[in-house]
PDB file of C-alpha atoms and ligand atoms in Angstrom:
ATOM      1  CA  UNK Y   1     106.576  48.828 107.724  1.00 54.00           C
ATOM      2  CA  UNK Y   2     109.389  47.944 110.109  1.00 62.00           C
ATOM      3  CA  UNK Y   3     112.147  50.371 111.023  1.00 61.00           C
ATOM      4  CA  UNK Y   4     114.620  49.041 108.520  1.00 67.00           C
ATOM      5  CA  UNK Y   5     112.174  49.444 105.645  1.00 92.00           C
ATOM      6  CA  UNK Y   6     111.658  53.114 106.543  1.00 94.00           C
ATOM      7  CA  UNK Y   7     115.372  53.778 106.275  1.00 95.00           C
ATOM      8  CA  UNK Y   8     115.609  51.802 103.031  1.00 95.00           C
ATOM      9  CA  UNK Y   9     112.661  53.819 101.735  1.00 96.00           C
ATOM     10  CA  UNK Y  10     114.483  57.052 102.567  1.00 96.00           C
ATOM     11  CA  UNK Y  11     117.596  55.810 100.759  1.00 96.00           C
ATOM     12  CA  UNK Y  12     115.494  54.934  97.708  1.00 96.00           C
ATOM     13  CA  UNK Y  13     113.994  58.453  97.689  1.00 96.00           C
ATOM     14  CA  UNK Y  14     117.412  60.095  98.061  1.00 95.00           C
ATOM     15  CA  UNK Y  15     118.757  57.984  95.183  1.00 96.00           C
ATOM     16  CA  UNK Y  16     116.252  59.739  92.886  1.00 95.00           C
ATOM     17  CA  UNK Y  17     118.056  63.070  93.368  1.00 94.00           C
ATOM     18  CA  UNK Y  18     120.225  64.283  90.487  1.00 92.00           C
ATOM     19  CA  UNK Y  19     123.865  63.449  91.109  1.00 91.00           C
ATOM     20  CA  UNK Y  20     123.090  60.840  93.758  1.00 91.00           C
ATOM     21  CA  UNK Y  21     123.124  57.170  92.864  1.00 90.00           C
ATOM     22  CA  UNK Y  22     122.197  54.336  95.257  1.00 92.00           C
ATOM     23  CA  UNK Y  23     125.682  54.258  96.824  1.00 94.00           C
ATOM     24  CA  UNK Y  24     125.965  57.983  97.539  1.00 96.00           C
ATOM     25  CA  UNK Y  25     122.318  58.076  98.692  1.00 96.00           C
ATOM     26  CA  UNK Y  26     123.126  55.381 101.231  1.00 96.00           C
ATOM     27  CA  UNK Y  27     126.201  57.316 102.380  1.00 96.00           C
ATOM     28  CA  UNK Y  28     124.169  60.549 102.684  1.00 96.00           C
ATOM     29  CA  UNK Y  29     121.446  58.841 104.719  1.00 97.00           C
ATOM     30  CA  UNK Y  30     124.011  57.273 107.025  1.00 97.00           C
ATOM     31  CA  UNK Y  31     125.509  60.727 107.566  1.00 97.00           C
ATOM     32  CA  UNK Y  32     122.050  62.147 108.327  1.00 97.00           C
ATOM     33  CA  UNK Y  33     121.336  59.336 110.788  1.00 97.00           C
ATOM     34  CA  UNK Y  34     124.558  60.082 112.631  1.00 97.00           C
ATOM     35  CA  UNK Y  35     123.776  63.854 112.695  1.00 97.00           C
ATOM     36  CA  UNK Y  36     120.091  63.597 113.509  1.00 97.00           C
ATOM     37  CA  UNK Y  37     119.930  66.690 115.690  1.00 97.00           C
ATOM     38  CA  UNK Y  38     122.432  68.943 113.930  1.00 97.00           C
ATOM     39  CA  UNK Y  39     121.531  68.154 110.301  1.00 97.00           C
ATOM     40  CA  UNK Y  40     118.668  65.738 109.759  1.00 97.00           C
ATOM     41  CA  UNK Y  41     115.937  67.404 111.833  1.00 97.00           C
ATOM     42  CA  UNK Y  42     116.595  70.966 110.528  1.00 98.00           C
ATOM     43  CA  UNK Y  43     116.868  69.613 106.960  1.00 97.00           C
ATOM     44  CA  UNK Y  44     113.563  67.763 107.289  1.00 97.00           C
ATOM     45  CA  UNK Y  45     111.895  70.888 108.722  1.00 97.00           C
ATOM     46  CA  UNK Y  46     113.324  73.108 105.966  1.00 97.00           C
ATOM     47  CA  UNK Y  47     112.223  70.680 103.257  1.00 97.00           C
ATOM     48  CA  UNK Y  48     108.735  70.469 104.721  1.00 97.00           C
ATOM     49  CA  UNK Y  49     108.395  74.257 104.868  1.00 96.00           C
ATOM     50  CA  UNK Y  50     109.697  74.796 101.332  1.00 96.00           C
ATOM     51  CA  UNK Y  51     107.569  71.958  99.950  1.00 96.00           C
ATOM     52  CA  UNK Y  52     104.505  73.576 101.498  1.00 96.00           C
ATOM     53  CA  UNK Y  53     105.178  77.182 100.501  1.00 95.00           C
ATOM     54  CA  UNK Y  54     107.163  77.084  97.240  1.00 96.00           C
ATOM     55  CA  UNK Y  55     105.310  78.575  94.284  1.00 95.00           C
ATOM     56  CA  UNK Y  56     106.028  80.276  90.988  1.00 94.00           C
ATOM     57  CA  UNK Y  57     106.444  84.038  91.286  1.00 95.00           C
ATOM     58  CA  UNK Y  58     103.341  85.435  89.525  1.00 94.00           C
ATOM     59  CA  UNK Y  59     105.438  88.288  88.082  1.00 94.00           C
ATOM     60  CA  UNK Y  60     108.561  86.613  86.697  1.00 95.00           C
ATOM     61  CA  UNK Y  61     108.118  82.839  87.039  1.00 95.00           C
ATOM     62  CA  UNK Y  62     111.014  82.406  89.489  1.00 96.00           C
ATOM     63  CA  UNK Y  63     110.356  79.926  92.294  1.00 95.00           C
ATOM     64  CA  UNK Y  64     109.995  81.340  95.771  1.00 95.00           C
ATOM     65  CA  UNK Y  65     108.221  80.888  99.084  1.00 95.00           C
ATOM     66  CA  UNK Y  66     106.921  84.465  99.215  1.00 92.00           C
ATOM     67  CA  UNK Y  67     103.950  86.160  97.530  1.00 94.00           C
ATOM     68  CA  UNK Y  68     106.400  87.367  94.896  1.00 95.00           C
ATOM     69  CA  UNK Y  69     110.072  86.401  94.645  1.00 96.00           C
ATOM     70  CA  UNK Y  70     112.876  88.303  96.397  1.00 95.00           C
ATOM     71  CA  UNK Y  71     114.152  89.727  93.092  1.00 96.00           C
ATOM     72  CA  UNK Y  72     110.758  91.153  92.099  1.00 96.00           C
ATOM     73  CA  UNK Y  73     110.275  92.449  95.660  1.00 96.00           C
ATOM     74  CA  UNK Y  74     113.643  94.280  95.708  1.00 96.00           C
ATOM     75  CA  UNK Y  75     113.187  97.916  94.582  1.00 95.00           C
ATOM     76  CA  UNK Y  76     116.918  98.167  93.766  1.00 96.00           C
ATOM     77  CA  UNK Y  77     116.344  95.685  90.957  1.00 95.00           C
ATOM     78  CA  UNK Y  78     113.901  97.947  89.129  1.00 92.00           C
ATOM     79  CA  UNK Y  79     116.668  98.947  86.713  1.00 93.00           C
ATOM     80  CA  UNK Y  80     114.522  99.030  83.580  1.00 95.00           C
ATOM     81  CA  UNK Y  81     116.131  95.787  82.391  1.00 96.00           C
ATOM     82  CA  UNK Y  82     114.555  92.347  82.117  1.00 97.00           C
ATOM     83  CA  UNK Y  83     116.624  89.252  81.385  1.00 96.00           C
ATOM     84  CA  UNK Y  84     114.634  86.495  79.663  1.00 96.00           C
ATOM     85  CA  UNK Y  85     115.742  82.941  80.529  1.00 95.00           C
ATOM     86  CA  UNK Y  86     114.402  79.515  79.640  1.00 94.00           C
ATOM     87  CA  UNK Y  87     114.137  78.134  83.133  1.00 93.00           C
ATOM     88  CA  UNK Y  88     114.913  78.658  86.784  1.00 95.00           C
ATOM     89  CA  UNK Y  89     118.283  76.883  86.556  1.00 93.00           C
ATOM     90  CA  UNK Y  90     119.351  79.567  84.051  1.00 93.00           C
ATOM     91  CA  UNK Y  91     118.125  82.344  86.378  1.00 95.00           C
ATOM     92  CA  UNK Y  92     120.182  80.847  89.203  1.00 93.00           C
ATOM     93  CA  UNK Y  93     123.190  80.560  86.868  1.00 90.00           C
ATOM     94  CA  UNK Y  94     122.859  84.267  85.983  1.00 90.00           C
ATOM     95  CA  UNK Y  95     122.577  85.176  89.666  1.00 94.00           C
ATOM     96  CA  UNK Y  96     125.746  83.216  90.454  1.00 89.00           C
ATOM     97  CA  UNK Y  97     127.579  85.478  88.009  1.00 83.00           C
ATOM     98  CA  UNK Y  98     126.515  88.604  89.998  1.00 87.00           C
ATOM     99  CA  UNK Y  99     126.690  90.616  86.769  1.00 85.00           C
ATOM    100  CA  UNK Y 100     123.008  91.321  86.215  1.00 92.00           C
ATOM    101  CA  UNK Y 101     121.204  93.774  88.502  1.00 94.00           C
ATOM    102  CA  UNK Y 102     117.764  93.872  86.879  1.00 96.00           C
ATOM    103  CA  UNK Y 103     114.840  91.493  86.948  1.00 97.00           C
ATOM    104  CA  UNK Y 104     113.981  88.293  85.093  1.00 97.00           C
ATOM    105  CA  UNK Y 105     111.321  86.656  83.009  1.00 97.00           C
ATOM    106  CA  UNK Y 106     111.373  82.866  83.191  1.00 96.00           C
ATOM    107  CA  UNK Y 107     109.786  81.275  80.116  1.00 94.00           C
ATOM    108  CA  UNK Y 108     109.602  77.774  81.544  1.00 90.00           C
ATOM    109  CA  UNK Y 109     110.561  76.276  78.184  1.00 88.00           C
ATOM    110  CA  UNK Y 110     111.054  77.118  74.538  1.00 89.00           C
ATOM    111  CA  UNK Y 111     108.681  77.275  71.590  1.00 87.00           C
ATOM    112  CA  UNK Y 112     107.991  73.794  70.310  1.00 84.00           C
ATOM    113  CA  UNK Y 113     105.347  72.862  67.762  1.00 76.00           C
ATOM    114  CA  UNK Y 114     105.994  69.220  68.590  1.00 79.00           C
ATOM    115  CA  UNK Y 115     105.166  69.665  72.281  1.00 81.00           C
ATOM    116  CA  UNK Y 116     102.448  72.269  71.576  1.00 81.00           C
ATOM    117  CA  UNK Y 117     104.333  74.965  73.495  1.00 83.00           C
ATOM    118  CA  UNK Y 118     103.237  78.320  72.149  1.00 84.00           C
ATOM    119  CA  UNK Y 119     103.715  81.983  73.176  1.00 84.00           C
ATOM    120  CA  UNK Y 120     100.917  81.781  75.783  1.00 85.00           C
ATOM    121  CA  UNK Y 121     102.554  78.857  77.580  1.00 84.00           C
ATOM    122  CA  UNK Y 122     105.828  80.784  77.753  1.00 85.00           C
ATOM    123  CA  UNK Y 123     104.190  83.909  79.206  1.00 87.00           C
ATOM    124  CA  UNK Y 124     105.204  86.100  76.267  1.00 91.00           C
ATOM    125  CA  UNK Y 125     101.992  88.230  76.418  1.00 92.00           C
ATOM    126  CA  UNK Y 126     102.735  88.723  80.136  1.00 93.00           C
ATOM    127  CA  UNK Y 127     106.273  89.832  79.236  1.00 94.00           C
ATOM    128  CA  UNK Y 128     104.844  92.460  76.860  1.00 94.00           C
ATOM    129  CA  UNK Y 129     102.553  93.710  79.659  1.00 94.00           C
ATOM    130  CA  UNK Y 130     105.541  93.953  82.021  1.00 95.00           C
ATOM    131  CA  UNK Y 131     107.537  96.047  79.540  1.00 94.00           C
ATOM    132  CA  UNK Y 132     104.796  98.674  79.671  1.00 91.00           C
ATOM    133  CA  UNK Y 133     103.910  98.370  83.364  1.00 92.00           C
ATOM    134  CA  UNK Y 134     107.492  98.378  84.674  1.00 92.00           C
ATOM    135  CA  UNK Y 135     108.859 100.974  82.252  1.00 92.00           C
ATOM    136  CA  UNK Y 136     111.408  98.544  80.790  1.00 96.00           C
ATOM    137  CA  UNK Y 137     114.092  99.993  78.492  1.00 96.00           C
ATOM    138  CA  UNK Y 138     116.043  96.850  77.638  1.00 96.00           C
ATOM    139  CA  UNK Y 139     115.206  93.149  77.313  1.00 96.00           C
ATOM    140  CA  UNK Y 140     118.189  90.821  77.351  1.00 95.00           C
ATOM    141  CA  UNK Y 141     117.458  87.463  75.722  1.00 94.00           C
ATOM    142  CA  UNK Y 142     119.665  85.004  77.618  1.00 92.00           C
ATOM    143  CA  UNK Y 143     118.385  81.871  75.944  1.00 91.00           C
ATOM    144  CA  UNK Y 144     120.420  78.754  75.407  1.00 85.00           C
ATOM    145  CA  UNK Y 145     122.435  78.627  72.180  1.00 79.00           C
ATOM    146  CA  UNK Y 146     120.394  75.680  70.923  1.00 81.00           C
ATOM    147  CA  UNK Y 147     118.243  75.725  67.782  1.00 83.00           C
ATOM    148  CA  UNK Y 148     115.043  75.903  69.884  1.00 87.00           C
ATOM    149  CA  UNK Y 149     116.483  78.598  72.140  1.00 88.00           C
ATOM    150  CA  UNK Y 150     117.496  80.773  69.204  1.00 86.00           C
ATOM    151  CA  UNK Y 151     114.175  80.226  67.395  1.00 89.00           C
ATOM    152  CA  UNK Y 152     112.395  81.358  70.563  1.00 92.00           C
ATOM    153  CA  UNK Y 153     114.706  84.379  70.879  1.00 92.00           C
ATOM    154  CA  UNK Y 154     113.865  85.516  67.353  1.00 91.00           C
ATOM    155  CA  UNK Y 155     110.162  85.021  67.955  1.00 92.00           C
ATOM    156  CA  UNK Y 156     110.308  87.135  71.134  1.00 94.00           C
ATOM    157  CA  UNK Y 157     112.355  89.838  69.397  1.00 93.00           C
ATOM    158  CA  UNK Y 158     109.635  90.132  66.732  1.00 93.00           C
ATOM    159  CA  UNK Y 159     106.815  90.066  69.270  1.00 93.00           C
ATOM    160  CA  UNK Y 160     108.454  92.871  71.294  1.00 94.00           C
ATOM    161  CA  UNK Y 161     109.232  95.098  68.326  1.00 93.00           C
ATOM    162  CA  UNK Y 162     106.036  97.206  68.661  1.00 93.00           C
ATOM    163  CA  UNK Y 163     106.993  98.130  72.238  1.00 93.00           C
ATOM    164  CA  UNK Y 164     110.135  99.907  70.997  1.00 93.00           C
ATOM    165  CA  UNK Y 165     112.185  98.333  73.790  1.00 95.00           C
ATOM    166  CA  UNK Y 166     115.906  97.734  73.175  1.00 95.00           C
ATOM    167  CA  UNK Y 167     116.511  94.009  72.622  1.00 95.00           C
ATOM    168  CA  UNK Y 168     119.917  92.481  73.205  1.00 93.00           C
ATOM    169  CA  UNK Y 169     121.254  88.965  73.436  1.00 88.00           C
ATOM    170  CA  UNK Y 170     124.214  87.339  75.140  1.00 79.00           C
ATOM    171  CA  UNK Y 171     127.339  87.471  73.008  1.00 69.00           C
ATOM    172  CA  UNK Y 172     130.552  85.511  72.875  1.00 56.00           C
ATOM    173  CA  UNK Y 173     131.364  82.951  75.488  1.00 56.00           C
ATOM    174  CA  UNK Y 174     128.178  80.956  75.134  1.00 58.00           C
ATOM    175  CA  UNK Y 175     129.258  77.995  73.014  1.00 61.00           C
ATOM    176  CA  UNK Y 176     127.010  76.788  70.187  1.00 58.00           C
ATOM    177  CA  UNK Y 177     124.750  74.126  71.643  1.00 65.00           C
ATOM    178  CA  UNK Y 178     125.746  75.322  75.113  1.00 65.00           C
ATOM    179  CA  UNK Y 179     123.411  75.671  78.059  1.00 74.00           C
ATOM    180  CA  UNK Y 180     123.719  78.481  80.578  1.00 74.00           C
ATOM    181  CA  UNK Y 181     123.456  76.237  83.592  1.00 76.00           C
ATOM    182  CA  UNK Y 182     126.702  74.494  82.656  1.00 69.00           C
ATOM    183  CA  UNK Y 183     128.778  77.630  82.119  1.00 72.00           C
ATOM    184  CA  UNK Y 184     131.148  78.949  84.733  1.00 71.00           C
ATOM    185  CA  UNK Y 185     130.233  82.236  86.397  1.00 72.00           C
ATOM    186  CA  UNK Y 186     132.975  84.256  84.642  1.00 67.00           C
ATOM    187  CA  UNK Y 187     131.788  83.123  81.217  1.00 71.00           C
ATOM    188  CA  UNK Y 188     128.244  84.213  81.989  1.00 75.00           C
ATOM    189  CA  UNK Y 189     129.442  87.614  83.241  1.00 75.00           C
ATOM    190  CA  UNK Y 190     131.547  88.135  80.094  1.00 68.00           C
ATOM    191  CA  UNK Y 191     128.685  87.097  77.839  1.00 75.00           C
ATOM    192  CA  UNK Y 192     126.353  89.528  79.603  1.00 78.00           C
ATOM    193  CA  UNK Y 193     128.791  92.453  79.348  1.00 73.00           C
ATOM    194  CA  UNK Y 194     129.393  91.777  75.635  1.00 70.00           C
ATOM    195  CA  UNK Y 195     125.707  91.509  74.779  1.00 78.00           C
ATOM    196  CA  UNK Y 196     124.670  92.841  71.379  1.00 72.00           C
ATOM    197  CA  UNK Y 197     121.514  94.047  69.711  1.00 77.00           C
ATOM    198  CA  UNK Y 198     119.459  91.271  68.189  1.00 73.00           C
TER     199      UNK Y 198
HETATM  200 ZN1   ZN W   1     109.708  87.307  90.587  1.00 50.58          ZN
END
């Protein structure tokens, strides 16, 4: 592989990133080549380290480079509240809103008979164990307002009923068919504050 092919290969890899097409990938790579010391080398090192160490938090399913994630490791976040989200993008969206101080449970999907995704795959038995082990008082179901999201929310609410935990769900502000990751931070905060019992 000659030198030019290596750079073209890098551009082709960058173009696979969400939000970057071939043109912006080429522009980004040119920028990196011009800032090799200041940007490219530290970026490459950071990507290598994260690629090597990133793993799912065994407690909540967040992604992290530690044994457990920073949220599960932070004693101040043991508030007795768990917020259930579909995936990590939704967790990050909630964190951007700075409204929620408790911990999370990342399902990694929604119930789907078609894709053979059942309660085990979503870690729902593990969630029930956490409610007991972590002395949880309230579970906030922050699932997307899609048919699958709401079906999953109702399933979880039923599964948790024997624990006696308070179950709430995000209220107004989440549009029907809306996905948390696309909401602005203020909308998420308002929806969290106005949560209601499910
Ligand atoms: Zn965690």
